[in-house]
Coordinates of C-alpha atoms and ligand atoms in Angstrom, one line a residue:
M251 CA -7.4 -6.7 -43.2
K252 CA -3.9 -6.8 -41.5
K253 CA -4.9 -6.1 -37.6
V254 CA -1.5 -4.6 -35.6
I255 CA -1.5 -4.7 -31.8
T256 CA 0.7 -3.2 -29.0
Y257 CA 0.6 -2.9 -25.3
G258 CA 1.6 -0.1 -22.9
T259 CA 0.8 1.9 -19.9
F260 CA 1.0 5.0 -21.9
D261 CA 1.7 7.0 -18.5
L262 CA 1.6 10.8 -19.0
F263 CA 1.4 10.4 -22.6
H264 CA 4.0 11.6 -24.3
E265 CA 6.0 11.7 -28.1
G266 CA 7.6 8.7 -27.9
H267 CA 4.1 7.0 -27.1
Y268 CA 3.2 9.5 -30.2
N269 CA 5.7 7.9 -32.8
L270 CA 5.3 4.7 -31.5
L271 CA 1.7 4.2 -32.4
K272 CA 2.1 6.3 -35.3
H273 CA 4.4 4.1 -36.8
A274 CA 2.8 1.0 -35.1
K275 CA -0.2 2.1 -37.8
E276 CA 1.7 2.0 -40.3
L277 CA 2.7 -1.8 -39.8
G278 CA -1.3 -2.4 -40.9
D279 CA -5.0 -1.6 -41.6
Y280 CA -6.1 -2.0 -37.6
L281 CA -4.6 -0.8 -34.6
I282 CA -5.9 -2.5 -31.6
V283 CA -4.1 -1.0 -28.3
G284 CA -3.8 -2.7 -25.0
I285 CA -3.9 -0.2 -21.7
T286 CA -2.7 -1.8 -18.4
T287 CA -4.6 -1.2 -15.4
E288 CA -3.6 0.1 -12.4
Q289 CA -3.8 -3.1 -10.5
Y290 CA -1.7 -5.4 -13.2
D291 CA 1.2 -2.6 -13.2
Q292 CA 1.3 -2.7 -9.5
T293 CA 1.8 -6.8 -9.9
R294 CA 4.5 -5.9 -12.3
G295 CA 6.1 -3.7 -10.0
K296 CA 5.1 -0.3 -11.9
L297 CA 3.7 1.3 -8.2
N298 CA 3.7 4.7 -9.2
V299 CA 1.5 5.4 -12.3
H300 CA 0.1 8.8 -12.7
D301 CA -2.6 9.3 -15.1
S302 CA -5.8 6.7 -14.7
L303 CA -6.6 4.3 -16.8
I304 CA -9.7 6.1 -18.0
T305 CA -6.7 9.6 -19.0
R306 CA -4.5 7.0 -20.3
I307 CA -7.4 5.6 -22.8
D308 CA -8.2 9.0 -23.5
N309 CA -4.8 10.2 -24.4
V310 CA -4.4 7.0 -26.8
R311 CA -7.8 7.2 -28.4
A312 CA -6.4 11.6 -29.6
S313 CA -3.1 10.2 -31.1
G314 CA -5.9 9.6 -33.8
F315 CA -4.3 6.2 -35.2
V316 CA -6.2 3.7 -33.0
D317 CA -9.1 1.9 -33.5
E318 CA -9.4 -0.3 -31.0
V319 CA -8.2 0.0 -27.3
V320 CA -8.3 -3.0 -24.9
V321 CA -7.6 -3.2 -21.3
E322 CA -4.8 -5.6 -20.2
D323 CA -5.0 -7.0 -16.4
H324 CA -3.2 -10.1 -16.4
V325 CA -0.3 -12.2 -17.7
G326 CA -0.9 -13.9 -21.0
Q327 CA -3.4 -11.4 -22.2
K328 CA -1.9 -11.0 -24.9
I329 CA -1.2 -14.4 -26.4
E330 CA -5.3 -14.2 -26.1
D331 CA -5.6 -10.7 -27.6
V332 CA -3.8 -12.2 -30.5
K333 CA -6.0 -15.5 -31.1
R334 CA -9.1 -13.9 -30.2
F335 CA -8.5 -10.5 -32.8
N336 CA -6.8 -12.4 -35.2
V337 CA -3.9 -10.2 -35.5
Q338 CA -1.4 -10.4 -37.6
V339 CA 1.2 -8.5 -35.9
F340 CA 2.3 -7.8 -32.2
T341 CA 4.4 -4.5 -31.6
V342 CA 6.4 -3.0 -28.6
G343 CA 9.3 -0.8 -28.2
S344 CA 13.0 -2.0 -28.8
D345 CA 13.6 -1.9 -25.3
W346 CA 11.9 -4.4 -25.3
T347 CA 13.5 -6.2 -28.4
G348 CA 13.3 -10.3 -27.6
K349 CA 11.0 -9.8 -24.5
F350 CA 8.3 -11.0 -26.7
D351 CA 10.2 -13.5 -29.3
Y352 CA 7.6 -15.9 -27.7
M353 CA 4.8 -14.4 -29.4
K354 CA 5.8 -15.2 -33.2
E355 CA 4.0 -18.3 -32.4
Y356 CA 1.0 -17.2 -32.9
C357 CA 2.1 -13.7 -35.2
D358 CA 4.5 -11.4 -36.7
V359 CA 6.4 -9.4 -33.8
V360 CA 7.7 -5.9 -34.5
Y361 CA 10.4 -3.9 -32.4
I362 CA 9.8 -0.1 -33.3
P363 CA 12.7 1.5 -32.1
R364 CA 12.3 4.3 -29.3
T365 CA 12.0 7.7 -29.2
K366 CA 15.2 9.2 -27.5
N367 CA 15.4 11.1 -24.2
V368 CA 12.0 10.6 -23.4
S369 CA 9.8 8.2 -20.8
S370 CA 7.3 8.3 -18.5
T371 CA 9.7 7.8 -15.8
Q372 CA 11.9 10.3 -16.8
K373 CA 9.0 13.0 -17.0
R374 CA 7.4 11.8 -13.2
I375 CA 10.9 12.2 -12.4
D376 CA 10.8 16.2 -13.7
A377 CA 7.3 16.6 -12.7
N378 CA 8.2 15.4 -8.7
P379 CA 11.7 16.3 -7.8
I380 CA 12.8 13.0 -5.8
I381 CA 11.6 12.9 -2.4
R382 CA 14.5 13.5 -0.1
L383 CA 13.2 10.3 3.0
G384 CA 14.7 10.7 6.5
L385 CA 13.8 8.0 8.5
I386 CA 13.2 8.7 12.5
G387 CA 14.0 5.8 14.8
T388 CA 16.9 3.1 13.6
G389 CA 15.4 -0.4 15.2
R390 CA 14.0 -3.2 13.6
I391 CA 11.0 -1.6 12.2
A392 CA 13.0 1.0 10.5
G393 CA 15.4 -2.0 9.3
R394 CA 13.1 -3.3 6.3
F395 CA 12.4 -0.1 5.4
P396 CA 15.3 1.1 2.8
L397 CA 15.5 -2.8 0.8
E398 CA 11.4 -1.7 0.1
C399 CA 12.1 1.7 -0.4
K400 CA 14.4 0.9 -3.3
A401 CA 11.8 -0.7 -5.1
V402 CA 9.8 2.7 -5.5
S403 CA 10.8 5.3 -7.6
G404 CA 10.7 9.3 -6.6
I405 CA 12.3 8.4 -3.7
N406 CA 15.2 8.4 -2.1
I407 CA 16.3 7.7 1.9
V408 CA 18.9 10.3 2.2
G409 CA 19.6 9.9 6.3
A410 CA 18.4 9.1 9.9
Y411 CA 17.7 10.0 12.8
N412 CA 17.8 8.7 16.2
P413 CA 18.5 10.6 19.6
H414 CA 21.0 8.4 20.3
G415 CA 23.5 9.8 17.9
D416 CA 26.1 6.5 17.2
H417 CA 23.1 4.7 16.2
A418 CA 21.9 6.9 13.6
E419 CA 25.1 6.9 12.3
Q420 CA 25.9 3.3 12.1
F421 CA 22.9 2.4 10.8
A422 CA 23.1 5.5 8.1
D423 CA 26.3 3.4 7.0
K424 CA 24.9 0.4 6.8
H425 CA 22.4 1.5 4.3
E426 CA 24.7 4.2 2.4
F427 CA 22.8 7.6 3.6
E428 CA 24.0 10.4 3.3
F429 CA 23.8 11.1 7.0
G430 CA 23.1 9.7 10.7
T431 CA 22.3 12.8 13.5
N432 CA 21.0 13.0 16.8
N433 CA 20.2 16.5 16.3
I434 CA 16.9 16.9 14.9
E435 CA 17.1 20.6 13.5
E436 CA 20.2 19.4 11.7
F437 CA 17.9 16.0 10.6
F438 CA 14.8 18.4 9.4
E439 CA 17.0 20.7 7.3
N440 CA 18.0 18.1 5.1
V441 CA 15.0 16.4 4.3
D442 CA 11.3 16.5 2.5
A443 CA 9.3 13.7 4.0
V444 CA 10.0 12.1 7.2
Y445 CA 8.9 8.0 8.3
I446 CA 8.8 7.4 11.5
A447 CA 9.6 3.9 12.9
T448 CA 9.6 5.0 17.0
P449 CA 8.0 3.2 19.8
H450 CA 4.5 4.3 20.0
E451 CA 3.9 6.6 22.2
T452 CA 6.2 8.7 20.6
H453 CA 4.8 8.8 17.2
Y454 CA 2.5 12.1 18.4
E455 CA 5.5 14.5 18.9
Y456 CA 7.5 13.1 16.5
A457 CA 5.2 13.8 13.7
K458 CA 4.1 16.9 15.1
Q459 CA 7.6 18.3 14.9
A460 CA 7.9 17.2 11.5
L461 CA 4.7 18.9 10.2
E462 CA 5.4 22.0 11.8
H463 CA 9.3 21.8 10.0
G464 CA 7.0 21.6 6.6
K465 CA 8.2 17.5 6.6
H466 CA 5.4 15.1 4.9
V467 CA 4.9 12.3 7.4
L468 CA 4.6 8.7 7.0
C469 CA 4.1 7.4 10.3
E470 CA 4.1 3.2 11.4
K471 CA 0.8 2.6 13.3
P472 CA -0.3 2.9 16.1
M473 CA 0.3 6.1 14.6
V474 CA -1.2 7.7 17.6
L475 CA -3.0 6.9 20.5
K476 CA -5.1 9.7 21.4
E477 CA -8.1 10.5 18.6
A478 CA -7.7 14.1 19.9
H479 CA -3.7 13.6 18.5
A480 CA -5.4 11.9 15.2
V481 CA -7.1 15.0 14.5
E482 CA -4.8 17.5 15.3
L483 CA -2.4 16.4 13.3
Y484 CA -4.3 16.2 10.2
D485 CA -5.4 19.4 10.6
L486 CA -2.1 20.6 10.9
A487 CA -0.9 18.6 7.7
K488 CA -3.9 20.0 5.3
K489 CA -3.0 23.9 6.9
N490 CA 0.6 23.3 5.9
N491 CA -0.7 21.5 2.8
L492 CA 1.3 18.0 3.7
V493 CA 0.8 14.5 3.3
L494 CA 0.1 12.9 6.5
M495 CA -0.2 9.1 5.9
E496 CA -0.4 6.0 8.6
A497 CA 1.8 3.3 7.7
I498 CA -0.6 0.1 8.2
K499 CA 1.3 -1.4 5.2
T500 CA -2.3 -4.1 4.5
A501 CA -4.1 -1.1 3.8
Y502 CA -2.2 -0.5 0.4
C503 CA -1.8 -4.3 -0.6
P504 CA -3.3 -4.9 -3.5
G505 CA -4.9 -8.3 -2.6
F506 CA -6.1 -6.5 0.3
N507 CA -7.6 -4.2 -2.0
Q508 CA -9.2 -6.5 -3.7
L509 CA -10.6 -8.2 -1.5
I510 CA -12.3 -5.1 0.1
T511 CA -13.9 -4.1 -3.6
V512 CA -15.3 -7.3 -3.9
A513 CA -16.9 -7.4 -0.5
K514 CA -18.4 -4.2 -1.3
S515 CA -19.4 -5.4 -4.6
G516 CA -22.3 -7.0 -3.2
I517 CA -21.3 -10.7 -4.1
I518 CA -21.7 -11.6 -0.4
G519 CA -24.9 -9.5 0.1
D520 CA -24.5 -7.4 3.7
V521 CA -21.5 -7.4 5.4
I522 CA -22.6 -8.5 9.6
D523 CA -19.6 -10.6 10.4
V524 CA -15.5 -9.3 10.4
E525 CA -13.3 -11.7 12.4
A526 CA -10.1 -11.0 11.8
A527 CA -6.7 -12.6 13.8
F528 CA -2.7 -11.6 13.8
S529 CA -0.6 -13.4 16.5
R530 CA 3.4 -13.9 16.8
I531 CA 4.7 -15.7 20.0
I532 CA 7.4 -13.1 20.9
D533 CA 10.6 -14.8 22.2
D534 CA 12.7 -12.5 23.7
R535 CA 10.5 -11.6 27.1
N536 CA 12.9 -8.3 27.3
S537 CA 11.5 -6.9 24.3
R538 CA 9.1 -3.8 23.8
E539 CA 6.0 -5.6 23.6
F540 CA 6.2 -7.5 27.1
S541 CA 8.5 -4.8 29.0
N542 CA 7.0 -1.5 28.2
E543 CA 3.9 -1.6 30.6
N544 CA 2.6 1.3 29.7
Y545 CA 2.6 0.8 25.7
G546 CA 3.2 -2.6 25.2
G547 CA 1.4 -5.8 24.6
S548 CA -0.7 -7.5 21.8
F549 CA -3.1 -5.2 20.4
L550 CA -1.3 -2.2 20.1
E551 CA 1.5 -4.3 18.8
Y552 CA -1.0 -5.5 16.0
G553 CA -4.7 -4.3 17.3
T554 CA -4.4 -2.3 13.5
Y555 CA -3.7 -4.7 11.7
T556 CA -7.1 -6.6 12.8
L557 CA -9.4 -3.7 13.1
L558 CA -8.6 -2.5 9.4
P559 CA -11.1 -5.1 7.5
A560 CA -13.8 -4.0 9.8
L561 CA -13.4 -0.5 9.8
K562 CA -13.3 -0.4 5.8
L563 CA -16.7 -2.9 5.6
L564 CA -18.4 -1.9 8.7
G565 CA -17.4 1.6 8.9
K566 CA -15.8 4.0 11.7
N567 CA -19.1 4.3 13.9
Y568 CA -19.8 1.5 16.6
D569 CA -21.9 2.2 18.7
D570 CA -19.9 -0.1 21.6
I571 CA -16.4 -2.0 21.7
T572 CA -15.6 -4.3 24.7
F573 CA -11.7 -5.8 25.6
N574 CA -11.5 -9.0 27.1
C575 CA -7.3 -9.5 27.4
I576 CA -4.9 -12.2 29.2
K577 CA -2.3 -10.3 30.7
A578 CA 1.0 -10.8 31.8
N579 CA 1.9 -10.0 35.5
N580 CA 3.4 -6.6 34.2
G581 CA -0.4 -6.0 33.4
V582 CA 0.6 -6.0 29.7
D583 CA -1.6 -8.1 27.3
I584 CA -0.6 -11.3 25.8
Y585 CA -3.7 -11.9 24.4
T586 CA -6.5 -9.7 23.5
K587 CA -10.0 -10.3 21.9
A588 CA -11.7 -6.8 20.6
Q589 CA -15.5 -7.2 20.1
L590 CA -17.1 -4.2 18.1
K591 CA -21.0 -4.1 17.8
Y592 CA -22.2 -2.0 14.8
P593 CA -26.2 -1.4 14.5
R594 CA -26.4 -4.4 11.8
G595 CA -22.9 -6.3 12.2
M596 CA -20.2 -6.9 14.4
A597 CA -16.2 -7.4 14.2
T598 CA -13.9 -9.7 16.3
S599 CA -9.9 -8.9 16.3
K600 CA -7.5 -11.1 18.3
T601 CA -4.0 -10.7 18.8
G602 CA -1.4 -12.3 20.5
V603 CA 2.3 -11.8 21.6
A604 CA 2.4 -15.3 23.4
V605 CA -0.5 -16.8 22.0
K606 CA -1.0 -18.2 18.3
T607 CA -4.0 -18.4 17.0
E608 CA -4.5 -18.9 13.2
G609 CA -4.0 -16.2 11.5
Q610 CA -7.3 -15.9 9.3
M611 CA -9.8 -13.4 8.0
V612 CA -13.2 -14.3 7.8
V613 CA -15.7 -11.7 6.6
A614 CA -19.2 -12.8 6.5
G615 CA -21.9 -11.6 5.0
T616 CA -26.1 -12.4 3.8
K617 CA -25.1 -14.8 0.5
G618 CA -21.9 -16.0 1.1
Y619 CA -18.8 -15.2 3.2
I620 CA -15.2 -14.7 2.3
L621 CA -12.1 -16.5 3.4
A622 CA -8.5 -15.3 3.5
P623 CA -6.2 -17.5 5.1
S624 CA -3.0 -16.6 7.1
P625 CA -1.1 -14.9 6.6
W626 CA -4.0 -12.9 5.3
W627 CA -2.4 -9.1 5.9
L628 CA 0.1 -10.3 3.2
T629 CA -3.0 -10.8 1.6
K630 CA -1.4 -12.8 -2.0
N631 CA -5.3 -14.8 -2.3
F632 CA -8.7 -15.3 -0.9
E633 CA -11.9 -17.0 -1.5
V634 CA -15.8 -16.0 -1.7
R635 CA -17.4 -19.4 -0.6
Y636 CA -21.3 -19.9 -0.7
E637 CA -24.5 -22.2 1.0
D638 CA -23.4 -24.4 -2.1
S639 CA -20.2 -25.6 -0.9
T640 CA -19.2 -26.9 -4.5
K641 CA -19.2 -23.5 -5.5
I642 CA -15.7 -21.3 -4.6
D643 CA -14.2 -18.6 -6.2
S644 CA -10.7 -18.2 -5.5
Y645 CA -8.9 -14.9 -5.8
S646 CA -5.0 -14.0 -6.3
A647 CA -2.7 -11.0 -6.4
T648 CA 0.7 -10.4 -6.2
F649 CA 2.6 -9.2 -3.1
L650 CA 6.2 -8.0 -3.7
G651 CA 9.2 -7.8 -1.2
S652 CA 7.7 -7.4 2.4
G653 CA 4.5 -5.2 1.6
L654 CA 5.9 -2.1 1.8
R655 CA 6.6 -0.9 -1.1
Y656 CA 3.0 0.1 -2.0
E657 CA 2.6 1.9 1.7
I658 CA 5.5 4.4 0.1
A659 CA 4.6 4.3 -3.6
E660 CA 0.7 5.6 -2.0
F661 CA 2.8 8.5 -0.1
V662 CA 4.7 9.2 -2.8
K663 CA 1.6 9.5 -5.0
A664 CA -0.1 11.7 -2.4
I665 CA 2.8 13.8 -2.0
G666 CA 2.9 14.2 -5.6
G667 CA -0.6 14.4 -6.3
D668 CA -3.4 17.8 -6.0
G669 CA -5.8 16.1 -3.0
N670 CA -2.7 14.9 -0.6
K671 CA -5.4 12.2 0.8
T672 CA -4.8 8.5 0.1
F673 CA -8.2 6.7 0.0
Q674 CA -6.5 3.4 1.1
F675 CA -6.4 4.6 4.4
T676 CA -8.9 7.7 5.1
R677 CA -8.1 10.7 7.8
G678 CA -11.6 9.2 9.2
E679 CA -10.4 5.8 9.4
S680 CA -7.1 7.0 11.1
V681 CA -8.7 9.1 13.3
A682 CA -11.3 6.1 14.6
M683 CA -8.5 3.8 14.5
A684 CA -6.2 6.5 17.2
G685 CA -10.0 6.7 19.2
V686 CA -9.7 2.9 19.6
M687 CA -6.5 2.4 20.9
E688 CA -7.5 5.4 23.2
R689 CA -10.4 3.9 24.5
F690 CA -8.2 0.7 24.8
L691 CA -5.5 2.4 27.1
R692 CA -8.4 3.8 29.5
D693 CA -10.4 0.4 29.8
Q694 CA -7.4 -1.6 30.2
R695 CA -4.3 0.1 31.4
M696 CA -5.5 1.6 34.8
N697 CA -2.0 3.0 36.1
Q698 CA -1.0 4.6 32.2
N699 CA 0.6 7.8 33.2
E700 CA -0.9 10.7 30.3
V701 CA -0.6 9.1 26.8
Ligands
CTP223 N1 8.2 3.4 -26.0 C1 9.0 4.4 -27.4 N2 9.6 5.5 -27.3 C2 9.9 6.2 -25.7 C3 8.8 5.4 -24.8 C4 8.4 4.2 -25.1 O1 8.7 4.6 -28.3 N3 10.4 6.8 -25.6 C5 6.6 2.9 -26.3 C6 7.6 2.1 -25.3 O2 8.0 0.8 -25.9 C7 6.5 0.7 -25.1 C8 4.9 2.0 -25.6 O3 6.2 3.0 -25.9 O4 6.2 0.2 -26.7 C9 4.5 2.3 -24.3 O5 5.2 2.2 -22.8 P1 5.4 2.6 -21.9 O6 5.9 1.7 -20.9 O7 3.7 3.0 -21.0 O8 6.0 3.9 -21.8 P2 7.4 4.5 -20.9 O9 7.6 5.8 -21.2 O10 8.9 3.5 -21.5 O11 7.1 3.9 -19.7 P3 7.9 3.8 -18.3 O12 8.7 4.8 -18.6 O13 6.8 3.9 -17.2 O14 8.5 2.4 -18.3

C-alpha cells in the first residue's frame, strides 16, 4: 500500500485545500493529513488562525479523501511521521516548492500545483475587513507597537493622536501612518479601534471616549485604577458590542499560557504559592516612574505583570492584600512587596524601579513546583521540578519579537469573533486587577488626588 502524507493548517477550509487533498490522494492508496495545533501555528508566526483544531480536522475529514489525521505540534515532526507511518510520498502545494526537498532523504517529495486566487489569508481578510487602528499617545510605549503590529495580519495602524499635535504628526511621519492629529473627534472619525498608550491615570477617560465613539479598545496596563471604572468600561463595551482588552502582554504569550495550563493540569498538585518579581533600575530620575508623585512608582508600573500569575492560578477572590513599600522622598515606591492571602494559598509580587532583584517566577504546589527564570514575563522556558531533584521536566516555547504581537493578534481575533471575549485575560481578572490598583493607591498614596 502506497502511503501519502501532507500537512497544513486548513483554516477556513476552501477549494484550494479540497483540490490539494484530492490530488494528494491520487498519488497513492492511503492519505495521512497532518493538521497543525494553534500553538504550533503561533510559534511559526501564524497568529490569527480562525477555526479551532477540531473544526479544521472535521473539515479535512469531510473532504472524503483522508484516511488518517495526525496533529502536528512541533518542528521535526514531519520526518518522524514519515518514518513512523512508513510513508512513500510527502506532498504539499507548489507555494512550498523547494522548501521540503530535505524530505527526499526519507521518501518521494511532490509539489502539487496550488489552486489560484484562493487562500485562508484572503478569506480571513474578506470575512473581516482590515481593522484601522489609531494610537492614543505617542511616547515610549507606543514606539514599540508599529513594528509588532506589522507581524499580525488583519490590522493596520492608520493614525496617531496626541494632545500636542506636532508630536502626533512627527510620530505619524516616522512610522508612515496616514495621519497624526491633536483633534480627538477627527481621530475617532478615521479609526475602527484604538490602542491607548498614555500615562496610567488618563486611560479611563480615553477608553470611555473611545467606547462611546463606537471604537474597540486595547488599553495599556494598568487599564484603570478603580474597580468601578473597569466595570463601567466593560459594561459600556458590552452594550456597544465592542472589544475592550487590557494589554498585559505576558497574558497573551504562548509560553506563559503553556505554563498556566501545566500548573492547572495537576502535575504539581494543588497550587499553594505564587511568587513573581519584576524590577528594572530606571536611571532617568525625571521619568514618569519617579516624578509622578500620584501615579509613578514600581507597583503601578509593573504590578500587573507580577499579579497576573496569582490571579490566573489562585483566582480573583483573595481574602486580603498587604503592601510593603520602600519609598523615595516624594512618596513614590521604588520597591514594593505585595502579599495576597487566599483561603488555601498565598502570592507575593515584587516590583522595583530603583532596586534590582531576580526576575523569576515560582509556583509552588503540593507535588512539585514550576520555576520560570528571568525574564519570566517574556516566557520562553520553564521547568517543573519535584522532591526528587533528579527529575526535571523542561518546557520551551517561542516568543517572537517583543511579544506585543500576541496581544494584538488576540485583539484582532476578538474583534472578528462572535463572543468578543478572550480567555487569556478575562473581564473578571481585569476588574480584579483594577481593584488591586485602587487598594494600593488608597493604602500607599495618602495625599493622592481623586483618580
Ligand atoms: N493550498 C493549495 N492551494 C491554495 C491554498 C493552499 O494547494 N490556494 C495548499 C497549500 O500549499 C498546503 C495546503 O493547501 O499544501 C494547506 O495550506 P494552508 O497553509 O493551510 O492554506 P493557505 O490557504 O495557504 O493558508 P494561509 O493563507 O493561512 O497561509
